[in-house]
Coordinates of C-alpha atoms in Angstrom, one line a residue:
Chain A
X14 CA -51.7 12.8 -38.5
X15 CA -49.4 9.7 -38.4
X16 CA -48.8 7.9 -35.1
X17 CA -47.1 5.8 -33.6
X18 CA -47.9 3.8 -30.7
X19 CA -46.1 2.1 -28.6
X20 CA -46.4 -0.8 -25.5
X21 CA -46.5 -1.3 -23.0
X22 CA -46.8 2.6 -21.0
X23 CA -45.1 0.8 -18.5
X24 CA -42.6 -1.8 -17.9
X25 CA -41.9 -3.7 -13.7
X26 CA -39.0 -6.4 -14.1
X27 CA -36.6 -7.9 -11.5
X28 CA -33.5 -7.8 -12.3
X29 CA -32.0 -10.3 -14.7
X30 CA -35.4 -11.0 -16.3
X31 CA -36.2 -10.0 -20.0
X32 CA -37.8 -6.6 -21.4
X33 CA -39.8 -6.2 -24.3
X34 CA -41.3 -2.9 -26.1
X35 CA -43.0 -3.0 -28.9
X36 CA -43.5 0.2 -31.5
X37 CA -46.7 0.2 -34.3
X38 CA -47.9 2.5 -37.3
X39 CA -50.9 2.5 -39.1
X40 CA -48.9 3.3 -42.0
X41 CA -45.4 2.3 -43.5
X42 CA -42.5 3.9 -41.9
X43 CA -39.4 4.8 -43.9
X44 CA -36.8 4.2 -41.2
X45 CA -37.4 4.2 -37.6
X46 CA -35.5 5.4 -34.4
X47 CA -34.8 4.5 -31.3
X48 CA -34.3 6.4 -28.1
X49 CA -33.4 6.4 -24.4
X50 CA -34.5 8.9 -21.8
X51 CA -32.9 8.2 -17.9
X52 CA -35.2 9.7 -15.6
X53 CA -34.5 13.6 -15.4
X54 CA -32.2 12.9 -18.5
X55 CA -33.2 14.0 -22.0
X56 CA -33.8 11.6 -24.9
X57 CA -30.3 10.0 -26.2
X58 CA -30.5 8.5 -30.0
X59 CA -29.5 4.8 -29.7
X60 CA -30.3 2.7 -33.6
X61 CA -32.1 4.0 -36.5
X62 CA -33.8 0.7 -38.8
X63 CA -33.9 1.3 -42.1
X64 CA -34.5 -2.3 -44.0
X65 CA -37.5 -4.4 -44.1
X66 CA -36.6 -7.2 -41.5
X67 CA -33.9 -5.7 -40.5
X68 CA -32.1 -6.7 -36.9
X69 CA -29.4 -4.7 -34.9
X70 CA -27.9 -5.4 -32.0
X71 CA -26.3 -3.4 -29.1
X72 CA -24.6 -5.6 -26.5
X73 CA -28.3 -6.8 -24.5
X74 CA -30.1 -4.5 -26.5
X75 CA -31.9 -6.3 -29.7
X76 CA -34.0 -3.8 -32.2
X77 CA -36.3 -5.4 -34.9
X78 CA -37.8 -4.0 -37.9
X79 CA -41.4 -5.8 -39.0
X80 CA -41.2 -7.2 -42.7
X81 CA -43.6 -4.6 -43.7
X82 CA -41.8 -2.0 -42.0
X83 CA -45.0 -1.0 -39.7
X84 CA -43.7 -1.9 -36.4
X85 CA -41.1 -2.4 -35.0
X86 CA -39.6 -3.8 -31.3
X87 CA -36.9 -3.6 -28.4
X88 CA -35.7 -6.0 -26.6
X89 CA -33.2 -6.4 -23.6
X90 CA -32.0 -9.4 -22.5
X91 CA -31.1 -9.6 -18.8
X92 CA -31.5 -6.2 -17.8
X93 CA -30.0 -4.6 -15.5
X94 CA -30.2 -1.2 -12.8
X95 CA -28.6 0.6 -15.3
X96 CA -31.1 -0.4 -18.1
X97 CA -33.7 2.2 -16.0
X98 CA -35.4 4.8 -17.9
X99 CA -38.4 5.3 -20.9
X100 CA -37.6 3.8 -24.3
X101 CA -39.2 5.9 -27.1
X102 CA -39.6 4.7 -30.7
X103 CA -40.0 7.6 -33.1
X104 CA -41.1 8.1 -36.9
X105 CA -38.2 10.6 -38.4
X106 CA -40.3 11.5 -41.7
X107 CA -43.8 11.3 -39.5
X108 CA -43.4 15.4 -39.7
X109 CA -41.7 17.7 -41.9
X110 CA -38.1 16.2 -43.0
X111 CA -35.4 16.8 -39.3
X112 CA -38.4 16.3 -37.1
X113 CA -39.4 13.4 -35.5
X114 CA -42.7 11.8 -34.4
X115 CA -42.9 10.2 -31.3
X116 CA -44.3 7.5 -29.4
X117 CA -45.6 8.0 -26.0
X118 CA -42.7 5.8 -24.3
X119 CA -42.5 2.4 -22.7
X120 CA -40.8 3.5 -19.0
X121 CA -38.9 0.8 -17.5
X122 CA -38.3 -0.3 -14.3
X123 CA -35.6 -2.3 -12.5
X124 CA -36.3 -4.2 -9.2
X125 CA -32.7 -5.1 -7.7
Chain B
X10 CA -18.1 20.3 -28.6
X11 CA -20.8 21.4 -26.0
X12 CA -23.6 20.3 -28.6
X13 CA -26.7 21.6 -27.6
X14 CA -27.4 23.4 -24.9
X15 CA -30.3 25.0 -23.0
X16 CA -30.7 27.7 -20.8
X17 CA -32.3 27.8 -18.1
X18 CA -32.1 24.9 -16.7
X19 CA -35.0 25.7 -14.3
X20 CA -37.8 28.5 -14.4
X21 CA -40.8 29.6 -12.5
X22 CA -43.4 31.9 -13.7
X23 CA -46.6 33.6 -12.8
X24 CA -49.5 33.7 -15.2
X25 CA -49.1 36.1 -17.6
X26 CA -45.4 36.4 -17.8
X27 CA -43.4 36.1 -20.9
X28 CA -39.7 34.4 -21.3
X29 CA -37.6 33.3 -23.8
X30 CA -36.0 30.1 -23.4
X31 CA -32.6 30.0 -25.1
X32 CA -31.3 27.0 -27.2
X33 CA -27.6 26.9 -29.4
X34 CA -26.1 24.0 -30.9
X35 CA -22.1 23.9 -32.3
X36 CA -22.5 21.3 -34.9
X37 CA -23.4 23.4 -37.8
X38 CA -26.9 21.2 -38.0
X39 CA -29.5 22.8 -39.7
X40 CA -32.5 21.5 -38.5
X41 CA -33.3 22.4 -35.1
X42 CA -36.7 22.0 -32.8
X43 CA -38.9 22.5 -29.7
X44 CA -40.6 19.6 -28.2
X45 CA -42.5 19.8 -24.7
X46 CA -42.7 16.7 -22.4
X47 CA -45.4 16.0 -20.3
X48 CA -45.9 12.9 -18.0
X49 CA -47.5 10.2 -20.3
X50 CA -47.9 12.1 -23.8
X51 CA -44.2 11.7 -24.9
X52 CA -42.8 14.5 -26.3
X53 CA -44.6 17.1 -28.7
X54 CA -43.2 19.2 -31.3
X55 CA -43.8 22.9 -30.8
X56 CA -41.9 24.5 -33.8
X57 CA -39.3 23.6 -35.6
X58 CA -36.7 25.2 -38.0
X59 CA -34.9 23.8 -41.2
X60 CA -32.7 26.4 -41.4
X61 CA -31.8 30.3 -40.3
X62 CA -34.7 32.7 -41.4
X63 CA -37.5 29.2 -41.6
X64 CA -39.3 28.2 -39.0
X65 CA -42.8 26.2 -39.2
X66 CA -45.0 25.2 -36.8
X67 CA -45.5 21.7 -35.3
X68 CA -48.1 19.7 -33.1
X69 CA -48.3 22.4 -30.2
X70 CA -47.6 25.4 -31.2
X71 CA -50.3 27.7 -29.6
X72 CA -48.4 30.5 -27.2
X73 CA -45.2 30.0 -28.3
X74 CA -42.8 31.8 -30.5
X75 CA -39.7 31.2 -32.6
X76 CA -37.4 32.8 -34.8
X77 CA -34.0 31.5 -36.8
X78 CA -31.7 34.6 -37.1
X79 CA -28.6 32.3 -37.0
X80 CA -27.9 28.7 -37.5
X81 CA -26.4 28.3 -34.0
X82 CA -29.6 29.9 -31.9
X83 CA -33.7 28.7 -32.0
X84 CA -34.7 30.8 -29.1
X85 CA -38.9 29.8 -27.9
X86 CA -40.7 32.7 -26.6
X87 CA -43.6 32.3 -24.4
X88 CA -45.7 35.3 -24.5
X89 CA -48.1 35.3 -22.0
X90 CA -47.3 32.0 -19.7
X91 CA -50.7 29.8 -18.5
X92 CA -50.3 27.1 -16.0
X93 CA -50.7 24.6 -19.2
X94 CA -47.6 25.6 -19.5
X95 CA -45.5 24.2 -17.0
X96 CA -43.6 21.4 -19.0
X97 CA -40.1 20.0 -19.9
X98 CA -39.0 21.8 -22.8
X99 CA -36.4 20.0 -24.9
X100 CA -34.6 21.5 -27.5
X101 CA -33.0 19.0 -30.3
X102 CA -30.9 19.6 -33.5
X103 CA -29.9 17.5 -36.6
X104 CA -27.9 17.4 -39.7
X105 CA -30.1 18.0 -43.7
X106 CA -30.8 14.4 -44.1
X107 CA -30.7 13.6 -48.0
X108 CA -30.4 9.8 -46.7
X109 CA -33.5 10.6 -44.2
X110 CA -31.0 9.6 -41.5
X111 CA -31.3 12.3 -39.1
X112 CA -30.3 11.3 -35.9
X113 CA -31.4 14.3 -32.9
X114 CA -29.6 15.8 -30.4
X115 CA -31.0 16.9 -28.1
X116 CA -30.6 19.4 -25.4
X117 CA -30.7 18.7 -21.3
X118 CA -33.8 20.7 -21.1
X119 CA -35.4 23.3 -19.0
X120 CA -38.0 22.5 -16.6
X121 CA -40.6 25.5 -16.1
X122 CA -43.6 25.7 -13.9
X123 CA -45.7 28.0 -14.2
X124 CA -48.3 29.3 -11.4

């Protein structure tokens, strides 16, 4: 089935430095989404990318979408304690149409 | 809106034992789902529903149960628990997405062990 996979598993910063995660496919994605988990928390939607190229930002948060749409990336700029948690990329048409396919999660943590 | 909530939020079983863990949703979304969440495998589909009286199954399904009587409810029956098990279950719903945008919700979860 399609995958798609995502790195690093895990993420060590101080705080103030720079955090990267980067999401592949094999195959072309249609859209992709983004979402936040805070540990014991549950998974909270934050962007979907839709267009080739396409860049969004949030405040620190800056998502890219490849050029041919088969990976895609995260990054925060100056994080900060309250940027703690795992950051999952996921496929929405990887499965049947409403369900989403996962990445395994890029977990992130903040050294004060 | 309460949007999706899960019940219980906490559960210990023996081996053996069945349950049903309960999910609703208040947003009138048709699409609702089970995923599992184990430490480093992400979450998992289990089964998923696309609308009352259809449910499918997903990546996981083995030992677990569904049913869609009403759009609000997607309850996930465990039948005869095993220590594989023991898990975070999440339960997540969305709008039909004719645009494929179809954010999830999801729900706080329910944290079972099984023994």
């Amino acid at each position: 089935g399609q995958q798609v996979m995502q790195i690093p598993q895990y993420q060590h910063v101080q705080e103030g430095e720079d955090f990267t995660t980067y999401c592949n496919s094999s195959t072309t994605l249609s859209n992709i989404q983004w979402y936040k988990q805070r540990p014991g928390g549950h998974p909270v939607f934050l962007i979907q990318l839709v267009k080739s190229g396409e860049v969004k930002k949030q405040k620190r948060l800056t998502f890219q979408f490849g050029e041919a749409k088969k990976n895609s990336s995260l990054h925060i700029t100056a994080t900060q304690t309250t940027d703690v948690g795992t950051y999952f990329c996921a496929d929405p048409w990887g499965g049947s149409q409403g369900n989403l396919i996962f990445g395994k999660g890029t977990k992130l943590s903040v050294k004060p | 809106n309460a949007g999706v909530t899960q019940t219980p939020k906490f559960q210990v079983l023996k081996t053996g034992q069945s349950m049903t863990l309960q999910c609703a949703q208040d947003m009138n979304h048709e699409y609702m789902s089970w995923y599992r969440q184990d430490p480093g495998m992400g979450l998992r589909l289990i089964h998923y529903s696309v609308g009352a009286g259809i449910t499918d199954q997903g990546e996981v399904p083995n030992g677990y149960n569904v049913s869609r009587s009403t759009t609000e409810d997607f309850p996930l029956r465990l039948l005869s628990a095993a220590p594989s098990q023991t898990s975070v279950y999440f339960c997540a719903s969305s709008r039909a997405s004719g645009g494929g945008y179809n954010e999830q919700f999801f729900g706080p979860g329910t944290r079972l062990t099984v023994l």
